Coordinates of C-alpha atoms in Angstrom, one line a residue:
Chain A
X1 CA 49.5 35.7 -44.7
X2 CA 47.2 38.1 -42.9
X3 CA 49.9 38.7 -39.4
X4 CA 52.5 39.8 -42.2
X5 CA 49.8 42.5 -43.3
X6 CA 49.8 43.9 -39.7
X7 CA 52.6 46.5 -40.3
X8 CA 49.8 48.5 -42.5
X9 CA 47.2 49.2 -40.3
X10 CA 47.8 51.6 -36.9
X11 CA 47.3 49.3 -34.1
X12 CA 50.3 47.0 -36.3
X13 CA 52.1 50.3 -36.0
X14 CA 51.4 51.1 -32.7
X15 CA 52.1 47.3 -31.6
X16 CA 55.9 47.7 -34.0
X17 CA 56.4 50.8 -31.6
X18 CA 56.0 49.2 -28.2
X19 CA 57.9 46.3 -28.9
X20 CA 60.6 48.6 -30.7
X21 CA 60.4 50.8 -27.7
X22 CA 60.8 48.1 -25.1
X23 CA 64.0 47.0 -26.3
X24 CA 64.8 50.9 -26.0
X25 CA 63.7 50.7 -22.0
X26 CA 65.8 47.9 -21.7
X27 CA 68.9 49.8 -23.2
X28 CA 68.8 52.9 -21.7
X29 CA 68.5 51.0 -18.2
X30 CA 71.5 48.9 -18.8
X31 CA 73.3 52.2 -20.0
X32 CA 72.0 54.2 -17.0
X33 CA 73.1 51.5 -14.5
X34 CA 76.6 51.1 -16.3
X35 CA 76.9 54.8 -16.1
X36 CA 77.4 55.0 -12.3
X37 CA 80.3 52.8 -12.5
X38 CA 82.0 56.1 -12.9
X39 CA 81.4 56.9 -9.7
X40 CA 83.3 53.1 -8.7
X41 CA 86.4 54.7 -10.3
X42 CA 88.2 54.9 -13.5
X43 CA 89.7 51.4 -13.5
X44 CA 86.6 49.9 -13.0
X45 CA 84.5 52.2 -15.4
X46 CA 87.3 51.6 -18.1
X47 CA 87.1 47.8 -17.0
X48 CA 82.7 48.0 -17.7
X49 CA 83.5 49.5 -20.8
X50 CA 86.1 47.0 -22.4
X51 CA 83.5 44.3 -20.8
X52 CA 81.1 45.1 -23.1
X53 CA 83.3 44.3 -26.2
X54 CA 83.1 40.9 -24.2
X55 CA 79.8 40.1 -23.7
X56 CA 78.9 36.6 -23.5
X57 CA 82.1 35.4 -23.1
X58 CA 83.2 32.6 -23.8
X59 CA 80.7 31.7 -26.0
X60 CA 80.4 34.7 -28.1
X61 CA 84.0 36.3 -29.1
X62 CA 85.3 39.7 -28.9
X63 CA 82.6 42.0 -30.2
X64 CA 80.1 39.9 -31.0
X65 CA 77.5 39.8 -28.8
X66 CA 78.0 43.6 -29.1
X67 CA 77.4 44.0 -32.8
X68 CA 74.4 41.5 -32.4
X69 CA 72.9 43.6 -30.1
X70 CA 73.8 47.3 -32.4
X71 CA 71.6 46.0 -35.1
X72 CA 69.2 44.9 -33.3
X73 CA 69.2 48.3 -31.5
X74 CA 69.6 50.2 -34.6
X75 CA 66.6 48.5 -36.3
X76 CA 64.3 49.3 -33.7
X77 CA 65.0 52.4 -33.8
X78 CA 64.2 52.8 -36.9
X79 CA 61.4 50.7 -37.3
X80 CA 60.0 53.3 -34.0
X81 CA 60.9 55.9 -36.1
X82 CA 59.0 55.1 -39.1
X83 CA 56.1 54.3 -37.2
X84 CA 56.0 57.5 -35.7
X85 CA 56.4 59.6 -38.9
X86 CA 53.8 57.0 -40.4
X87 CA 51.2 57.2 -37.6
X88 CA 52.0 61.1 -37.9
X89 CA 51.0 61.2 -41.4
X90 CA 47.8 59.2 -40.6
X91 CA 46.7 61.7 -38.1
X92 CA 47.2 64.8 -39.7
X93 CA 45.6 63.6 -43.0
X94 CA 42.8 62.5 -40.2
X95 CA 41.8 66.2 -39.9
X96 CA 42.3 68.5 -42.7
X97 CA 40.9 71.4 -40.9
X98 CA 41.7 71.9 -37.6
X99 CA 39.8 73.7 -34.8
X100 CA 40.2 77.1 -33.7
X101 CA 40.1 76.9 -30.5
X102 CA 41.1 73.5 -28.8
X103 CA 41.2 72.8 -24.9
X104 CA 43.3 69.6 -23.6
X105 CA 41.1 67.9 -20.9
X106 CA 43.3 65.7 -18.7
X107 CA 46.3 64.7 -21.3
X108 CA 49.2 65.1 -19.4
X109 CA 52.4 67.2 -21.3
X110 CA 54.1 64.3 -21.5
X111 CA 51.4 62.0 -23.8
X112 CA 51.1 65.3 -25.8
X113 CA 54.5 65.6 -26.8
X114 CA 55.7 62.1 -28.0
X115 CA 56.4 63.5 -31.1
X116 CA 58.2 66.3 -30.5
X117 CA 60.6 64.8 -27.5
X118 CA 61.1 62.1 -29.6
X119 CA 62.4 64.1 -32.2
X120 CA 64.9 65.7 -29.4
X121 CA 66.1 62.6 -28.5
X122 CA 66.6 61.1 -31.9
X123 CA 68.8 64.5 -32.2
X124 CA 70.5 64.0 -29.0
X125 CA 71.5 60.7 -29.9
X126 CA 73.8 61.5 -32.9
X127 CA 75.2 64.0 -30.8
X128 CA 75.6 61.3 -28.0
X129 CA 77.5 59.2 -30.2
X130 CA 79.7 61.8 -31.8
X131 CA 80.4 62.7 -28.6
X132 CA 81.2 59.5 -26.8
X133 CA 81.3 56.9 -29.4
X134 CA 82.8 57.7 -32.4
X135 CA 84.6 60.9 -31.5
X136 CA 84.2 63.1 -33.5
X137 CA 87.0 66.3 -32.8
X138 CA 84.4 68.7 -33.7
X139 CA 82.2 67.9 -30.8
X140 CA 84.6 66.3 -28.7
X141 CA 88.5 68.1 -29.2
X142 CA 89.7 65.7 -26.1
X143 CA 88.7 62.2 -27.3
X144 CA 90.9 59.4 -26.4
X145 CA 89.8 56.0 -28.0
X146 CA 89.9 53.1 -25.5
X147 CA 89.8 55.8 -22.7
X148 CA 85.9 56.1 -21.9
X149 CA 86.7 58.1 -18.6
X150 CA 88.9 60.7 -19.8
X151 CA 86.4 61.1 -22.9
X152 CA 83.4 61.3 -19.9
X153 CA 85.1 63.8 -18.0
X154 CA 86.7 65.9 -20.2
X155 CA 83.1 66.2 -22.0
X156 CA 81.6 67.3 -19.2
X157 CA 83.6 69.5 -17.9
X158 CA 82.1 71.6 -20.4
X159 CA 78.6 73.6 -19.3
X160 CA 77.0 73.7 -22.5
X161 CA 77.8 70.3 -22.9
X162 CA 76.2 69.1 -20.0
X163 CA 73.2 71.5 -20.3
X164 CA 72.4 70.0 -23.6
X165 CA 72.4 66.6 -21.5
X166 CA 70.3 67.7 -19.1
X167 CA 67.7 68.8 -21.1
X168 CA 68.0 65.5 -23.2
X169 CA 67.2 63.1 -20.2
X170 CA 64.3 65.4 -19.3
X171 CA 63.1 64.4 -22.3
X172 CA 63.9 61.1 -22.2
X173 CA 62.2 61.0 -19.0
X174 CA 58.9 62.2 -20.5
X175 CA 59.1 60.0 -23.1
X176 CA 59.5 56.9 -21.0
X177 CA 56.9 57.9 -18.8
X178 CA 53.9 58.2 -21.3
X179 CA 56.1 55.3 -23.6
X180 CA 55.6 52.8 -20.9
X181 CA 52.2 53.3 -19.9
X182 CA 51.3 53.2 -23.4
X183 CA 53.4 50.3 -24.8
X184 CA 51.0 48.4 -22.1
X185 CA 47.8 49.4 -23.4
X186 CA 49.1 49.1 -26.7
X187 CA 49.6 45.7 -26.7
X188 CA 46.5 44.7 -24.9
X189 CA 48.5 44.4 -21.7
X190 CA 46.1 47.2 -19.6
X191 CA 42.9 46.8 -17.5
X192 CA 41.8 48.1 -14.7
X193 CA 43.6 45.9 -11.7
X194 CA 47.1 46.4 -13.7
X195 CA 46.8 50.5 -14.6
X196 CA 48.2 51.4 -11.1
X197 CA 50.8 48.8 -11.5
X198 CA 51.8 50.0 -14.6
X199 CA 51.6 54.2 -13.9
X200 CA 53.8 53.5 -10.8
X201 CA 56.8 51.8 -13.1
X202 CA 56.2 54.1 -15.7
X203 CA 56.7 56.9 -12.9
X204 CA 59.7 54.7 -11.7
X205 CA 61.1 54.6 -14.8
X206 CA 60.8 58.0 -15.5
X207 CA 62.8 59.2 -12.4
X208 CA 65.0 56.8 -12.1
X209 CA 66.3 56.7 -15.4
X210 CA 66.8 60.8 -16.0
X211 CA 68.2 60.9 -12.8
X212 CA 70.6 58.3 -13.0
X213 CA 71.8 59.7 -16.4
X214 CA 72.2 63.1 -14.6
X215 CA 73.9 62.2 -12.0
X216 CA 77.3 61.7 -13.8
X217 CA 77.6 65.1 -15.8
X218 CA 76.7 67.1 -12.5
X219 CA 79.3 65.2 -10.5
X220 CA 81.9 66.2 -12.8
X221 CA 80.5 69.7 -13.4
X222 CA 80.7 69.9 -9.2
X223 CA 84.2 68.3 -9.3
X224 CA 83.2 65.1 -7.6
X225 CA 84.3 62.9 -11.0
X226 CA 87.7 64.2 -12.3
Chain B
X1 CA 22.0 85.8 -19.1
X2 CA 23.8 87.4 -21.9
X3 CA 26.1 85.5 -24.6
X4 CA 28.0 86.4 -27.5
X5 CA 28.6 83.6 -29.7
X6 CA 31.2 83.0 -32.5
X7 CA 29.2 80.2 -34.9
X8 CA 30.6 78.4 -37.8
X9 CA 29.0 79.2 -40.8
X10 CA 29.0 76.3 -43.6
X11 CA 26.1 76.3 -46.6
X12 CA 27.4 73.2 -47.1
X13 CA 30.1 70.4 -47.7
X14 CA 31.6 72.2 -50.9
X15 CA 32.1 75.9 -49.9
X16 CA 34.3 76.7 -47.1
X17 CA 32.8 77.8 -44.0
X18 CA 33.7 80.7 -41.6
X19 CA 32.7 82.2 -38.0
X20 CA 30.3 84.6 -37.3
X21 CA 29.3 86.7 -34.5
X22 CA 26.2 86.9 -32.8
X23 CA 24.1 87.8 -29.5
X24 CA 21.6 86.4 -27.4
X25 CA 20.2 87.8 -24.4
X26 CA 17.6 86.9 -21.9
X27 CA 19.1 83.2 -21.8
X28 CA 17.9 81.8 -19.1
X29 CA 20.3 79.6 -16.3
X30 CA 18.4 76.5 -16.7
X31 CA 18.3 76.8 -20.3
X32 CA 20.5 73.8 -22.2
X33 CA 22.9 74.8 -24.7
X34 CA 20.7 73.7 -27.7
X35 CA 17.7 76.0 -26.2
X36 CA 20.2 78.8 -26.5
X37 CA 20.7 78.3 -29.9
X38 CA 16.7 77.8 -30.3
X39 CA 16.2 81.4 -29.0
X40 CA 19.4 82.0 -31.4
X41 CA 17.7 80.4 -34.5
X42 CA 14.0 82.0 -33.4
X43 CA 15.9 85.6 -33.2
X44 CA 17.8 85.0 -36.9
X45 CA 14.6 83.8 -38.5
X46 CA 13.0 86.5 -37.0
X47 CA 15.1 88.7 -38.6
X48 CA 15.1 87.0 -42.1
X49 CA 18.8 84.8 -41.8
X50 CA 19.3 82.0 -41.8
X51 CA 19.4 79.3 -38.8
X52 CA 22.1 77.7 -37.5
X53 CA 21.8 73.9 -38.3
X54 CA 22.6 71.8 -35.4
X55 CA 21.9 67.8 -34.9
X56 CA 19.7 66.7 -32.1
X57 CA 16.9 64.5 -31.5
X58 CA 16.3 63.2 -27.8
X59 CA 17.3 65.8 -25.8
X60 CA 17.8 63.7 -22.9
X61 CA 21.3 62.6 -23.7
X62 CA 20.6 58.5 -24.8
X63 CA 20.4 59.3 -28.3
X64 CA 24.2 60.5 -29.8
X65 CA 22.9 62.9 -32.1
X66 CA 24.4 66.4 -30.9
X67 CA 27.6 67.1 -30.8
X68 CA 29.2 70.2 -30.8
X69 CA 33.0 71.8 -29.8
X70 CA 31.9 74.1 -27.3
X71 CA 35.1 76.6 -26.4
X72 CA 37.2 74.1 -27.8
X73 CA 35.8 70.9 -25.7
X74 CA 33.6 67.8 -27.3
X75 CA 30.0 68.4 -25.5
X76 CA 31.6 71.5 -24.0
X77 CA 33.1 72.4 -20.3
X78 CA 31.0 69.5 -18.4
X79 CA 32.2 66.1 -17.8
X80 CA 30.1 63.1 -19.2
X81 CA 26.9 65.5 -20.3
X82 CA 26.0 65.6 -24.1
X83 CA 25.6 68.9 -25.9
X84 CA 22.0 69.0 -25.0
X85 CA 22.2 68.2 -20.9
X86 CA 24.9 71.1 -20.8
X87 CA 23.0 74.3 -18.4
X88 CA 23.6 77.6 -19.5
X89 CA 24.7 78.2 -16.0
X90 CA 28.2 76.4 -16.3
X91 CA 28.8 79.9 -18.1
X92 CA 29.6 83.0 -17.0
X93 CA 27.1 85.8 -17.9
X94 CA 28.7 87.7 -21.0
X95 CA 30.7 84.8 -21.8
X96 CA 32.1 84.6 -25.4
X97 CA 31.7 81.0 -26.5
X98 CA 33.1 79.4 -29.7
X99 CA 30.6 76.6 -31.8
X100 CA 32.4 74.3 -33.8
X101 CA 31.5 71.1 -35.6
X102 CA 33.4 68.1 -35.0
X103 CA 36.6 67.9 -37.4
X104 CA 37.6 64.7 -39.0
X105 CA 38.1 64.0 -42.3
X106 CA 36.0 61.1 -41.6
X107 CA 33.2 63.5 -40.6
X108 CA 32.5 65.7 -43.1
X109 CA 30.3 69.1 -42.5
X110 CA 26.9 68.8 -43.9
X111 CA 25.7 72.3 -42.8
X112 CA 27.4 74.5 -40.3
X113 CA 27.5 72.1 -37.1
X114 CA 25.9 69.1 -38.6
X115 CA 28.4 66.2 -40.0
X116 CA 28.1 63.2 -41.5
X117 CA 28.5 60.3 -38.7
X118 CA 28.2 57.6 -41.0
X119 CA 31.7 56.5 -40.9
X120 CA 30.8 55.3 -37.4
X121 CA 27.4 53.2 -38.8
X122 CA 29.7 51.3 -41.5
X123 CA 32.3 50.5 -38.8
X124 CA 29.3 48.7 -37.1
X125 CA 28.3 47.5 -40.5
X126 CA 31.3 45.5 -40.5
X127 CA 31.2 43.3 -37.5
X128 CA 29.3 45.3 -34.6
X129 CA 27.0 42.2 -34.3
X130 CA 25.8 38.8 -34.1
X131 CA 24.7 37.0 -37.2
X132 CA 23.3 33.9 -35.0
X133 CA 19.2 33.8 -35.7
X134 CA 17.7 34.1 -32.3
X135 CA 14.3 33.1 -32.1
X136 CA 12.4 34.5 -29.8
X137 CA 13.3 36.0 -26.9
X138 CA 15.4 33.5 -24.2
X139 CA 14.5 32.5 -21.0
X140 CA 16.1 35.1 -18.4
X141 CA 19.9 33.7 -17.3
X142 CA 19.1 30.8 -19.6
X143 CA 23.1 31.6 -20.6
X144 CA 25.0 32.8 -17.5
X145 CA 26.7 35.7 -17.7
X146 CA 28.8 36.4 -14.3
X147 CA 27.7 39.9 -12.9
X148 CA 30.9 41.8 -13.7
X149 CA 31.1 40.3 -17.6
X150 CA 27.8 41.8 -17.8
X151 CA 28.7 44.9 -16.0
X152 CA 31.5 45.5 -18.1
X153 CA 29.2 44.7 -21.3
X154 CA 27.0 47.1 -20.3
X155 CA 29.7 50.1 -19.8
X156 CA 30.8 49.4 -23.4
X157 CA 27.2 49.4 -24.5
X158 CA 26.3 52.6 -23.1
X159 CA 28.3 53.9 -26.1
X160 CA 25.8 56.3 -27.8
X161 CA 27.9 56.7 -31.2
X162 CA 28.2 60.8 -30.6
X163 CA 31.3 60.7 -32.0
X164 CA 33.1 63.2 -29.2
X165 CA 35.6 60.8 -29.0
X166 CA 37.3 61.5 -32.9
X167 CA 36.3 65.1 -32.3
X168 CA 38.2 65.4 -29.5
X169 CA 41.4 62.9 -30.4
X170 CA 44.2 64.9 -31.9
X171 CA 44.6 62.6 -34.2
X172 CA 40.9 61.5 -35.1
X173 CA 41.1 58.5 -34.1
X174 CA 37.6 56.2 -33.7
X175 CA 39.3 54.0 -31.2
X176 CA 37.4 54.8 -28.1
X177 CA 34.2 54.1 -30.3
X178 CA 35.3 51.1 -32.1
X179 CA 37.1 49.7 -28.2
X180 CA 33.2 50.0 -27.4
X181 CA 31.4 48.4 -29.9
X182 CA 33.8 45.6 -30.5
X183 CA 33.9 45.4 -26.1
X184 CA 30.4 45.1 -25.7
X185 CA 29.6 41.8 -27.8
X186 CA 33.5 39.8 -27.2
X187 CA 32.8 40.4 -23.6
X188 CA 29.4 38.0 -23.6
X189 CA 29.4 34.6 -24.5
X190 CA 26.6 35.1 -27.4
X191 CA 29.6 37.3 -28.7
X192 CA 32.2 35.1 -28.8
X193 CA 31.9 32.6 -32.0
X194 CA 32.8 35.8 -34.0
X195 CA 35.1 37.5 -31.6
X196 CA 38.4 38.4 -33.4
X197 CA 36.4 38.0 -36.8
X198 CA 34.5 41.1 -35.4
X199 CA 37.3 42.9 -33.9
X200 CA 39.4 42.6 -37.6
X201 CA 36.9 43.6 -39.4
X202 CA 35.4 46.5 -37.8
X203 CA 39.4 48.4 -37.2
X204 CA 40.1 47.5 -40.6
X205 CA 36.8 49.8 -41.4
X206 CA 38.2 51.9 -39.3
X207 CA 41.4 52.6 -40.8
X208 CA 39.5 52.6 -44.3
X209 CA 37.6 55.5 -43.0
X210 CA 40.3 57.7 -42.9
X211 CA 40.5 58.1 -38.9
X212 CA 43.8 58.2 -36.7
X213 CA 46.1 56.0 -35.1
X214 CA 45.4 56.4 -31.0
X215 CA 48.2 57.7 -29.3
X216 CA 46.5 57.0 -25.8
X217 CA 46.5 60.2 -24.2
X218 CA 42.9 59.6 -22.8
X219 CA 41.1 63.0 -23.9
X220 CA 38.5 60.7 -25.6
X221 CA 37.6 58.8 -22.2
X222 CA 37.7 62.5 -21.0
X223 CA 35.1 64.0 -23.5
X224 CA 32.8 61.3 -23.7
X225 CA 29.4 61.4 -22.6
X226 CA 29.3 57.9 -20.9
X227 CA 32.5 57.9 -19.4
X228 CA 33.7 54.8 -21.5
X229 CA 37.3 54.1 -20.5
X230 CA 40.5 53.5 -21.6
X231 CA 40.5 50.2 -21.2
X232 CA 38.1 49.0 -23.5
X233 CA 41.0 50.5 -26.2
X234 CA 43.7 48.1 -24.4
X235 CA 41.1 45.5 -24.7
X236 CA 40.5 46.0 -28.8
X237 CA 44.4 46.5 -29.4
X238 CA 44.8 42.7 -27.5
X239 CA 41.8 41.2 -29.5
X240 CA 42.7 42.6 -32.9
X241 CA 46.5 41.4 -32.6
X242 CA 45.4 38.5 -31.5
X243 CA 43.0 38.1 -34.9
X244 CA 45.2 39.2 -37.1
X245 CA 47.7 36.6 -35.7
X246 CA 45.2 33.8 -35.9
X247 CA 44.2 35.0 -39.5
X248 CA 40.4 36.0 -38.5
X249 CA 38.6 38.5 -40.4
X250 CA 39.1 37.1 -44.0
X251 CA 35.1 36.5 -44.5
X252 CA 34.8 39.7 -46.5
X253 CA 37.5 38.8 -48.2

């Protein structure tokens, strides 16, 4: 079958990555809002965080609906990931010899470092989950399990810690903002009546999102969360 | 005006190539770019060397044959002019300017600034047309067309096939050009029996070219001559997924 031979070719690719990378938008948005429960309390951020070992309740059982939606977070990711080193491979294979000198017309930073930010994020990530998740005492001496607000403030009590953050939803926030454009005109979505539409929620998305994230670490860094 | 020029040098597609310096003087303002590198060529034969082999044919900017990186830009620093419209007075008197060919692996360097374009003619080759016999020619608006179908047609078609848009895509992609020439025929009715036949078809040339995925940052749009947009690549992404889903494009097959 010929749509099974799409995965080959780079608009299949391209087309694996938006999809891959809408999911994403949808994650870190859920995660963002469910963030600022911290600033509800502890009881009810501890209460979010048992929640979502409950999702879907009662039809789905404890976990369930939770591991469901791992995998399918954890193949997306990696399905984005190897079409971005794939797509990579393609381009730099495109042009053997490169120019000498090179001027960027009108790409803004963002669009011209997808590759590179995502590579910063993919980074951050592990870290993020070490961190928070899993708990590891190298990264994260105070870690509690089943005690998500200690583990939250206690990590970001520490500067460097929080500094790494920062600079990890920055570049989460560039990502998103060329990611969502371009996951429109990927799939076919784009013309002229719905590119200002789609700019303004990829501008939305980019602010919102980094600043929602940031908003946690520097209200424990300025002693608002303790 | 005075201008000192770094060239690259290629005898041809087997021996590398390298830059070389030279000087023209007396260039005059309303001089285009390729009549500076006349006076260039006139001043190196002159002298015995050899001249710098560029493509061009129309000189008016219709016909897609020059092409040039000009300090690092496709068609150099003005916005939808080819090579050949450029003015010598968009530079600086004493400027340094850099000549490159346009990189691609898809493009190979025949000699010094002149590649091989045909990539772009077998892409065409594979669907950029109607295989309907048409007679003679129809009665006017004996098929309507609604005025911005045809408007939109005609922004696709004003594609020359320059080839600015690879040279100036980081990753060589032919998207831009391929967006136009599939854009121009699916948008018309007389375009549509073969419409995702034609769009699957000529990206899956594409691809087997050796060009780039497109990463939409837009410097293609930016570079090119006629201003096609964007949008026309949005437009070829929706019909080719749709093909592909619907199984066209087999008749080669």
């Amino acid at each position: 079958m010929q749509a099974a031979a799409l995965y080959r070719t780079s608009i299949g690719k391209k087309a694996i990555m938006a999809v891959s990378g809408v999911i994403w938008i949808g994650y870190v948005v859920m995660h963002m809002y469910g963030n600022l429960k911290a600033f509800l309390g502890e009881a009810a951020f501890n209460h979010y965080a048992e929640g979502l070992r409950e999702m879907g309740a009662p039809i789905f059982g404890h976990l369930h609906l939770l591991t469901v939606a791992r995998i399918l977070f954890v193949v997306s990711i990696v399905l984005h990931v190897w079409a971005a080193l794939s797509l990579t491979q393609q381009a730099r294979q495109a042009r053997p010899q490169n120019y000498a000198t090179r001027r960027v017309v009108q790409a803004n930073y963002a669009s011209v470092t997808m590759r590179y930010g995502g590579v910063v994020i993919l980074l951050f990530l592990l870290l993020h989950l070490m961190q928070l998740t899993w708990g590891v005492s190298a990264v994260h001496g105070e870690f509690i399990p089943g005690e998500p607000y200690h583990n939250l403030v206690t990590n970001f009590q520490s500067l460097p810690v929080t500094l790494v953050y920062l600079v990890a939803v920055v570049a989460l926030g560039l990502h998103l903002f060329h990611g969502t454009w371009s996951m429109f005109q990927t799939l076919g979505f784009n013309n002229e009546r719905m590119d200002r539409l789609i700019r303004g929620l990829a501008w939305a998305l980019a602010i919102l999102v980094p600043v929602g994230f940031a908003s946690v670490p520097i209200a424990v860094q300025l002693g608002i969360l303790s | 005006m005075k201008f000192k020029l770094r060239i690259w040098r290629q005898p041809n597609t087997l021996i590398k190539g390298r830059f070389e310096e030279y000087e023209v003087d007396d260039v005059g303002p309303d001089e285009s770019f390729l009549e500076m590198l006349d006076m260039l060529n006139e001043q190196l034969i002159a002298n015995g060397g050899e001249p710098v082999a560029f493509d061009h044919d129309c000189r008016e900017g219709i016909c897609g044959m020059c092409g040039i990186m000009i300090n690092g830009v496709a068609h150099g620093p003005k916005a939808a002019t080819t090579a050949c419209q450029l003015h010598m007075r968009h530079f600086k008197d004493g400027d340094v300017i850099v000549v490159e060919p346009w990189r691609a692996k898809a493009f190979p360097v025949i000699k010094d600034l002149v590649v091989e374009r045909a990539a772009l003619d077998r892409i065409i080759q594979a669907g950029g047309y109607i295989s309907a016999s048409t007679g003679s020619a129809p009665d006017a608006n004996s098929i309507p067309v609604p005025k911005p179908v045809a408007d939109t047609a005609m922004d696709a078609a004003a594609c020359i096939g320059c080839g600015a848009c690879v040279a100036a895509c980081p990753n060589s992609s032919a998207m831009l050009f391929t967006a136009a020439k599939v854009g121009h025929l699916n948008v018309l009715p007389q375009g549509q029996a073969e419409r995702f036949d034609r769009a699957v078809l000529m990206v899956d040339e594409m691809e087997a070219e050796g060009f780039g995925g497109c990463t939409n940052i837009g410097e293609c749009a930016a570079v090119c001559p006629k201003e096609i947009g964007l949008d026309f690549i949005a437009m070829l992404n929706r019909e080719y997924l749709r093909g592909k889903l619907k199984g066209a494009g087999s008749r080669n097959a």
